[in-house]
Amino acid sequence: MTLIEARGVDFSYGKRLTLEGIDLSVGAGDSVGIVGESGAGKSTLLALLLGLAAPSRGSVLFEGAPLQLRDRSLMRRFRGSVQAVFQDPYSSLDPRQRVDRIVAEPLESLGLAHGPGARSRVAEALESVGLPADAGTRYPHEFS
Ligand SMILES: Nc1ncnc2c1ncn2[C@@H]1O[C@H](COP(=O)(O)OP(=O)(O)OP(=O)(O)O)[C@@H](O)[C@H]1O
Ligand SMILES: [Mg+2]
């Protein structure tokens, strides 16, 4: 099944055409690499696929339906399913927050879990990636 798709996507910063005619399809279980020299537009394409910006032409689809950045409830559902995991934990994780808080915050803000429910979802998430039960009580710098 196709999860995310770009169809005939163009994107311009002002008058400068950065992406032209991008067609891409990502199915369940796929790993897709995007390769190109610096400035080729990889990060720009990712921003479009994450719904952070809208194409100048063409569309980005999630599960077959075009993303509509102005449709708040649609975008909320989209963000509950599609998230970026950044490469450098030190620039993406708040060093002053414990890991359980960092993991719980998006669950709460997306309405996926609250209170005790959030606590057990956090424990499940940590366990699912092989982290010990006490991992949530630690800070990002305490991990290798
Ligand atoms: N906010 C912006 N405003 C104007 N131009 C931008 C902006 N962001 C990126 N660009 C330009 O768009 C082009 C594509 O940039 P982008 O960052 O998507 O490339 P990239 O492939 O991710 O590069 P890198 O490998 O260096 O990360 C570049 O020419 C860049 O200068
Ligand atoms: Mg980049």
mmCIF file of N, CA and C in Angstrom, residues 11 26 31 48 54 99 121:
data_model
loop_
_atom_site.group_PDB
_atom_site.id
_atom_site.type_symbol
_atom_site.label_atom_id
_atom_site.label_comp_id
_atom_site.label_asym_id
_atom_site.label_seq_id
_atom_site.Cartn_x
_atom_site.Cartn_y
_atom_site.Cartn_z
ATOM 1 N N PHE A 11 8.553 23.043 -6.638
ATOM 2 C CA PHE A 11 8.614 23.968 -5.505
ATOM 3 C C PHE A 11 9.590 25.083 -5.813
ATOM 4 N N VAL A 26 6.130 6.084 -1.599
ATOM 5 C CA VAL A 26 6.698 5.316 -0.485
ATOM 6 C C VAL A 26 5.613 4.389 0.050
ATOM 7 N N SER A 31 12.099 1.441 2.489
ATOM 8 C CA SER A 31 13.127 2.405 2.896
ATOM 9 C C SER A 31 13.547 3.115 1.620
ATOM 10 N N LEU A 48 8.296 19.146 2.204
ATOM 11 C CA LEU A 48 7.001 19.006 1.514
ATOM 12 C C LEU A 48 6.326 17.690 1.914
ATOM 13 N N ALA A 54 3.855 23.770 1.264
ATOM 14 C CA ALA A 54 3.013 23.226 0.184
ATOM 15 C C ALA A 54 3.751 23.338 -1.141
ATOM 16 N N VAL A 99 13.742 11.744 29.565
ATOM 17 C CA VAL A 99 13.292 11.043 28.363
ATOM 18 C C VAL A 99 11.790 10.715 28.408
ATOM 19 N N ARG A 121 2.125 4.158 27.537
ATOM 20 C CA ARG A 121 2.567 4.230 26.129
ATOM 21 C C ARG A 121 4.062 4.540 26.046
#
